[in-house]
């Protein structure tokens, strides 16, 4: 089932997937339970992924990357997530930090920050969310005030993935409060900048090894050269960013769902009740059939969205939201069903399915909650209907 994309992948993409699968099985899977139990950031895993060129998949060759597209990134994310969602989240976030720099940065800015992200020398993060600006990023209150030759950042960000370890953070802030979302701009803040402080890691339900924290900016001075693009370009850049990032979150969810299904299937063929394997009972067979169908459907939609993004299709944004929505809901449902199939054992930490269930939940929340995805999809549908009505 995990190879049901073979007919549509290029040879290069299959090689990327297979390379990711090998290193995951050999190096990452054996550490996954310990990372979840201790909450240790998977820095060693990222180093190994960087060594084989996977950490810089979407980054240009001239900056130390491979110059691949979103489809290739999703293939790697899915394989990693099948073993360790914490590592997959940290891995995807590294690329998320690079995206705004690649989309809006100057050649000099790309040369300055992208090679270190591609090699894993520096850990990256991206900061949108604030205490009063979660789903509504237009409510951001962090400010960047321009002064002679520099900007001064003031504000607070929360739930920043990779935050406790981050060396490079792309921060979105308002450079013109009177202009609303048209006054947002993006900046790169480096670890050690005066006035910048990362908080303590949050204690979370799942993806425990993926550090998450708040960030404080108090009279944090940044050179003008740290602004990405022009003033006021931040909100359109954020929207373009989410179009590119959401397929990756969908792939993460598919990886978790596949892992949960695989374990439940194997368990059902071995666990005996009433004198036979529980997989012989129709009730369990129907659950497994529904799980397999849902995982396959989610995977195909994720890679359709990734391909649309690589083609810069007009429908890429809506497809990305659909993929993230379906894949994350599928991950939660399949992981929950896997716990049910294992019964009491599934509820213990002796088996991995409870971890899959905990890890799956956040995929319905970050990169825009699934309620927000439904809004994005509906608006796209209504905009298309209005266009048809005028034709």
XYZ file of C-alpha atoms in Angstrom:
391
model
C 0.000 0.000 0.000
C 2.831 2.420 0.732
C 4.155 1.925 -2.799
C 0.900 2.728 -4.558
C 2.513 5.856 -6.023
C 5.145 3.990 -8.033
C 3.305 4.428 -11.310
C 3.287 8.235 -11.038
C 6.668 8.924 -9.444
C 9.786 9.694 -11.428
C 12.843 7.513 -11.010
C 14.506 10.279 -8.991
C 11.518 10.533 -6.670
C 11.475 6.772 -6.089
C 15.178 6.896 -5.231
C 14.513 9.696 -2.712
C 11.697 7.710 -1.106
C 13.755 4.522 -0.951
C 16.759 6.349 0.486
C 14.564 7.883 3.185
C 13.043 4.479 3.924
C 16.448 2.858 4.400
C 17.811 5.438 6.819
C 14.520 5.553 8.712
C 14.441 1.795 9.243
C 18.100 1.567 10.198
C 18.644 4.695 12.266
C 15.430 6.548 13.135
C 12.861 3.860 13.948
C 14.959 2.292 16.749
C 15.135 5.668 18.541
C 11.519 6.759 18.158
C 10.102 5.411 21.428
C 12.994 6.857 23.448
C 12.587 10.273 21.809
C 8.899 10.234 22.710
C 9.623 9.151 26.297
C 12.413 11.647 27.002
C 11.292 14.556 24.829
C 14.836 14.848 23.489
C 15.122 16.947 20.329
C 16.132 14.592 17.456
C 19.229 16.542 16.477
C 21.183 13.386 15.662
C 18.415 12.225 13.334
C 18.476 15.567 11.518
C 22.247 15.283 11.193
C 21.891 11.855 9.583
C 19.197 13.123 7.217
C 21.437 16.048 6.278
C 24.361 13.712 5.565
C 22.387 11.906 2.859
C 21.058 15.163 1.392
C 17.447 14.849 2.543
C 17.393 17.904 4.815
C 18.046 20.208 1.867
C 15.706 18.555 -0.623
C 13.820 21.689 -1.740
C 16.752 24.062 -1.377
C 18.613 25.084 -4.536
C 21.797 23.325 -5.525
C 23.807 26.541 -5.395
C 22.866 26.793 -1.706
C 23.831 23.236 -0.820
C 20.471 21.600 -1.518
C 19.078 19.233 -4.122
C 16.649 21.553 -5.909
C 13.766 19.077 -5.618
C 10.078 19.945 -5.334
C 7.277 19.519 -2.830
C 6.464 15.981 -4.027
C 9.975 14.828 -3.116
C 9.783 16.548 0.251
C 6.467 14.838 1.018
C 7.932 11.446 0.162
C 10.691 11.969 2.726
C 8.339 13.385 5.368
C 5.940 10.451 5.048
C 8.686 7.862 5.403
C 10.138 9.607 8.478
C 6.702 10.025 10.078
C 5.989 6.302 9.768
C 8.726 5.798 12.361
C 9.018 9.034 14.333
C 6.579 11.920 13.999
C 8.796 14.092 16.213
C 11.667 13.800 13.753
C 9.336 14.312 10.785
C 7.972 17.502 12.356
C 11.430 18.892 13.079
C 12.524 17.904 9.556
C 9.535 19.591 7.873
C 9.940 22.727 9.989
C 13.515 23.098 8.775
C 12.108 23.446 5.262
C 9.306 25.712 6.495
C 11.915 28.147 7.789
C 13.654 28.087 4.413
C 10.509 28.650 2.312
C 10.001 32.393 3.029
C 13.714 33.032 2.493
C 13.596 31.181 -0.817
C 10.360 32.903 -1.901
C 11.126 36.476 -0.847
C 14.806 36.692 0.019
C 17.532 38.307 -2.018
C 20.390 36.262 -3.443
C 22.565 37.525 -0.604
C 20.012 36.455 2.011
C 19.692 33.013 0.453
C 23.483 32.580 0.472
C 23.625 33.702 4.086
C 20.993 31.395 5.611
C 19.983 28.582 3.266
C 23.247 26.551 3.175
C 23.289 26.299 6.975
C 19.675 25.106 6.989
C 20.312 22.593 4.204
C 23.309 21.110 6.016
C 21.678 21.075 9.439
C 24.402 23.332 10.807
C 21.604 25.623 11.972
C 18.098 24.698 13.108
C 15.242 26.754 11.666
C 11.803 27.839 12.859
C 8.987 30.085 11.673
C 6.937 32.335 13.949
C 3.337 33.304 13.142
C 1.183 32.390 16.125
C 0.576 34.757 19.029
C -1.526 34.464 22.202
C -4.414 36.280 20.476
C -3.568 35.412 16.873
C -3.843 31.708 16.120
C -6.210 30.837 13.302
C -6.587 34.586 12.640
C -3.016 35.517 11.758
C -4.276 38.932 10.627
C -4.657 39.742 14.350
C -0.882 39.643 14.934
C 0.262 42.388 17.295
C 4.051 41.914 17.183
C 5.522 45.116 15.749
C 8.671 45.993 13.825
C 9.333 49.715 14.054
C 11.701 51.184 11.516
C 14.456 53.431 12.777
C 17.667 54.684 11.213
C 19.185 51.675 9.454
C 17.355 49.028 11.483
C 14.068 47.692 12.868
C 13.017 47.202 16.478
C 10.826 44.141 17.170
C 8.452 43.990 20.133
C 5.949 41.239 20.847
C 5.401 37.619 21.761
C 4.976 34.474 19.680
C 3.684 31.123 20.959
C 3.712 27.442 19.928
C 6.827 27.828 17.780
C 7.943 24.440 16.458
C 11.724 23.882 16.756
C 11.736 27.066 18.866
C 13.893 25.886 21.793
C 16.648 24.761 19.398
C 16.271 27.355 16.647
C 19.280 29.288 15.369
C 17.334 31.021 12.557
C 13.709 32.154 12.937
C 11.515 33.762 10.280
C 9.267 36.156 12.213
C 6.164 37.896 10.877
C 5.401 41.302 12.388
C 3.516 44.517 11.644
C 5.530 47.403 10.204
C 2.401 49.555 9.819
C -0.385 48.950 12.351
C -2.737 51.341 10.547
C -2.616 49.204 7.379
C -3.863 46.009 9.061
C -2.700 42.848 7.332
C -1.350 44.949 4.458
C 1.221 46.253 6.918
C 2.801 42.892 7.758
C 6.438 42.120 6.936
C 8.776 39.166 7.440
C 12.176 39.193 9.149
C 14.968 36.763 9.950
C 16.030 36.736 13.599
C 19.133 34.822 14.650
C 19.837 33.152 17.977
C 21.732 35.534 20.244
C 20.123 38.708 18.919
C 19.783 41.204 21.743
C 16.203 41.411 22.978
C 15.263 37.963 21.647
C 14.496 35.134 24.059
C 13.105 31.641 23.506
C 10.989 30.241 26.340
C 10.971 26.820 27.960
C 9.670 23.869 25.913
C 5.946 23.209 26.207
C 4.785 19.925 27.763
C 2.726 18.399 24.985
C 0.458 15.426 24.350
C 2.387 14.209 21.313
C 5.362 14.845 19.021
C 7.220 15.176 22.324
C 10.680 15.298 20.766
C 9.749 18.229 18.547
C 10.474 21.196 20.801
C 7.771 23.878 20.976
C 8.043 27.140 22.896
C 7.078 30.808 23.109
C 9.366 33.611 21.923
C 9.770 37.096 23.359
C 10.962 40.136 21.420
C 11.730 43.134 23.588
C 13.419 46.038 21.800
C 15.071 43.462 19.545
C 17.140 45.350 16.966
C 17.508 43.946 13.458
C 19.388 45.375 10.478
C 17.272 46.265 7.444
C 19.098 43.459 5.649
C 17.112 40.983 7.775
C 13.784 41.979 6.210
C 12.517 39.559 3.561
C 11.062 41.364 0.557
C 9.490 44.797 0.777
C 7.576 46.237 3.711
C 3.969 45.109 3.567
C 4.727 41.898 1.659
C 4.311 39.709 4.736
C 0.664 38.675 4.463
C 0.784 37.557 0.798
C 4.037 35.761 1.623
C 2.324 33.961 4.522
C -0.484 32.765 2.251
C 1.992 31.498 -0.334
C 3.927 29.800 2.449
C 0.893 27.868 3.700
C 0.132 26.682 0.168
C 3.584 25.081 0.118
C 3.729 23.851 3.711
C 0.344 22.149 4.042
C 1.041 19.206 1.695
C 4.020 18.381 3.917
C 1.791 18.280 6.988
C -0.551 16.039 5.016
C 2.366 13.714 4.292
C 3.293 13.680 7.966
C -0.275 12.659 8.814
C -0.280 9.936 6.149
C 2.953 8.535 7.585
C 1.417 8.309 11.061
C -1.751 6.729 9.658
C 0.234 4.156 7.680
C 2.246 3.200 10.754
C -0.919 2.768 12.820
C -2.561 0.658 10.127
C 0.523 -1.528 9.653
C 0.734 -2.288 13.353
C -2.996 -2.965 13.707
C -2.987 -5.306 10.702
C -0.029 -7.303 11.990
C -1.532 -7.502 15.474
C -4.922 -8.623 14.176
C -3.375 -11.549 12.312
C -1.579 -12.743 15.458
C -3.977 -11.983 18.317
C -6.355 -14.890 18.966
C -9.754 -14.809 20.620
C -12.460 -17.504 20.585
C -9.954 -19.882 19.034
C -8.933 -17.855 15.975
C -7.090 -14.705 14.914
C -9.226 -11.603 15.393
C -8.526 -10.721 11.750
C -10.888 -13.552 10.893
C -13.826 -11.692 12.410
C -15.835 -9.554 10.016
C -16.009 -6.654 12.473
C -12.208 -6.364 12.451
C -11.990 -6.980 8.701
C -14.342 -4.077 8.032
C -12.288 -1.793 10.287
C -9.086 -2.752 8.481
C -10.716 -2.293 5.069
C -11.908 1.198 5.987
C -8.509 2.105 7.433
C -6.651 0.954 4.321
C -9.044 2.785 2.012
C -8.776 6.019 3.994
C -4.960 5.940 4.094
C -4.718 5.326 0.357
C -7.201 8.103 -0.452
C -5.383 10.560 1.818
C -2.025 9.678 0.291
C -3.225 10.196 -3.262
C -4.742 13.565 -2.396
C -1.567 14.682 -0.609
C 0.597 13.912 -3.622
C -1.914 15.451 -5.991
C -1.710 18.670 -3.919
C 2.088 18.488 -3.842
C 2.211 18.076 -7.625
C -0.199 21.000 -8.074
C 2.107 23.109 -5.893
C 5.154 22.101 -7.922
C 3.270 23.093 -11.083
C 2.181 26.416 -9.490
C -1.395 25.545 -10.418
C -4.148 28.076 -9.666
C -5.884 25.417 -7.597
C -2.823 24.519 -5.529
C -3.946 26.402 -2.418
C -7.335 24.707 -2.193
C -5.771 21.322 -2.989
C -3.230 21.835 -0.192
C -6.013 22.588 2.290
C -8.016 19.550 1.139
C -4.963 17.332 1.508
C -4.093 18.605 4.967
C -7.728 18.283 6.073
C -8.320 14.756 4.792
C -4.912 13.386 5.779
C -4.999 14.695 9.340
C -8.580 13.550 9.958
C -7.584 10.167 8.532
C -4.527 9.937 10.783
C -6.616 10.609 13.873
C -9.325 8.114 12.895
C -6.936 5.350 11.824
C -4.741 5.737 14.905
C -7.804 5.641 17.165
C -9.076 2.524 15.395
C -5.657 0.926 15.787
C -5.862 1.470 19.544
C -9.339 -0.102 19.486
C -8.121 -3.171 17.585
C -5.373 -3.707 20.155
C -7.909 -3.271 22.956
C -6.387 -2.869 26.410
C -2.891 -3.364 25.029
C -3.412 -0.439 22.685
C -3.998 1.816 25.671
C -0.615 1.005 27.194
C 2.776 2.480 26.380
C 4.115 -1.001 25.735
C 2.696 -0.718 22.207
C 3.290 2.176 19.788
C -0.297 2.794 18.683
C -1.049 5.090 21.638
C 1.907 7.226 20.502
C 0.551 7.316 16.975
C -2.792 8.515 18.334
C -1.164 11.261 20.409
C 1.052 12.337 17.525
C -1.842 12.355 15.047
C -3.888 14.897 16.976
C -1.626 17.859 16.328
C -1.863 17.377 12.564
C -5.491 18.541 12.859
C -4.303 21.715 14.605
C -1.048 23.171 13.271
C -0.526 24.827 9.875
C -4.126 26.006 10.243
C -6.786 24.047 12.124
C -9.048 21.823 10.075
C -11.870 24.290 10.645
C -9.726 26.914 8.884
C -9.010 24.450 6.060
C -12.737 24.065 5.495
C -13.068 27.852 5.273
C -10.224 28.046 2.740
C -11.775 25.286 0.642
C -15.252 26.791 0.788
C -14.010 30.236 -0.224
C -12.187 28.708 -3.188
C -15.344 26.884 -4.240
C -17.487 30.006 -3.944
C -14.946 32.109 -5.828
C -14.985 29.530 -8.613
C -18.771 29.482 -8.653
C -18.859 33.278 -8.931
C -16.446 33.144 -11.865
C -18.643 30.583 -13.623
C -21.678 32.766 -13.002
C -20.053 35.683 -14.795
C -18.959 33.644 -17.820
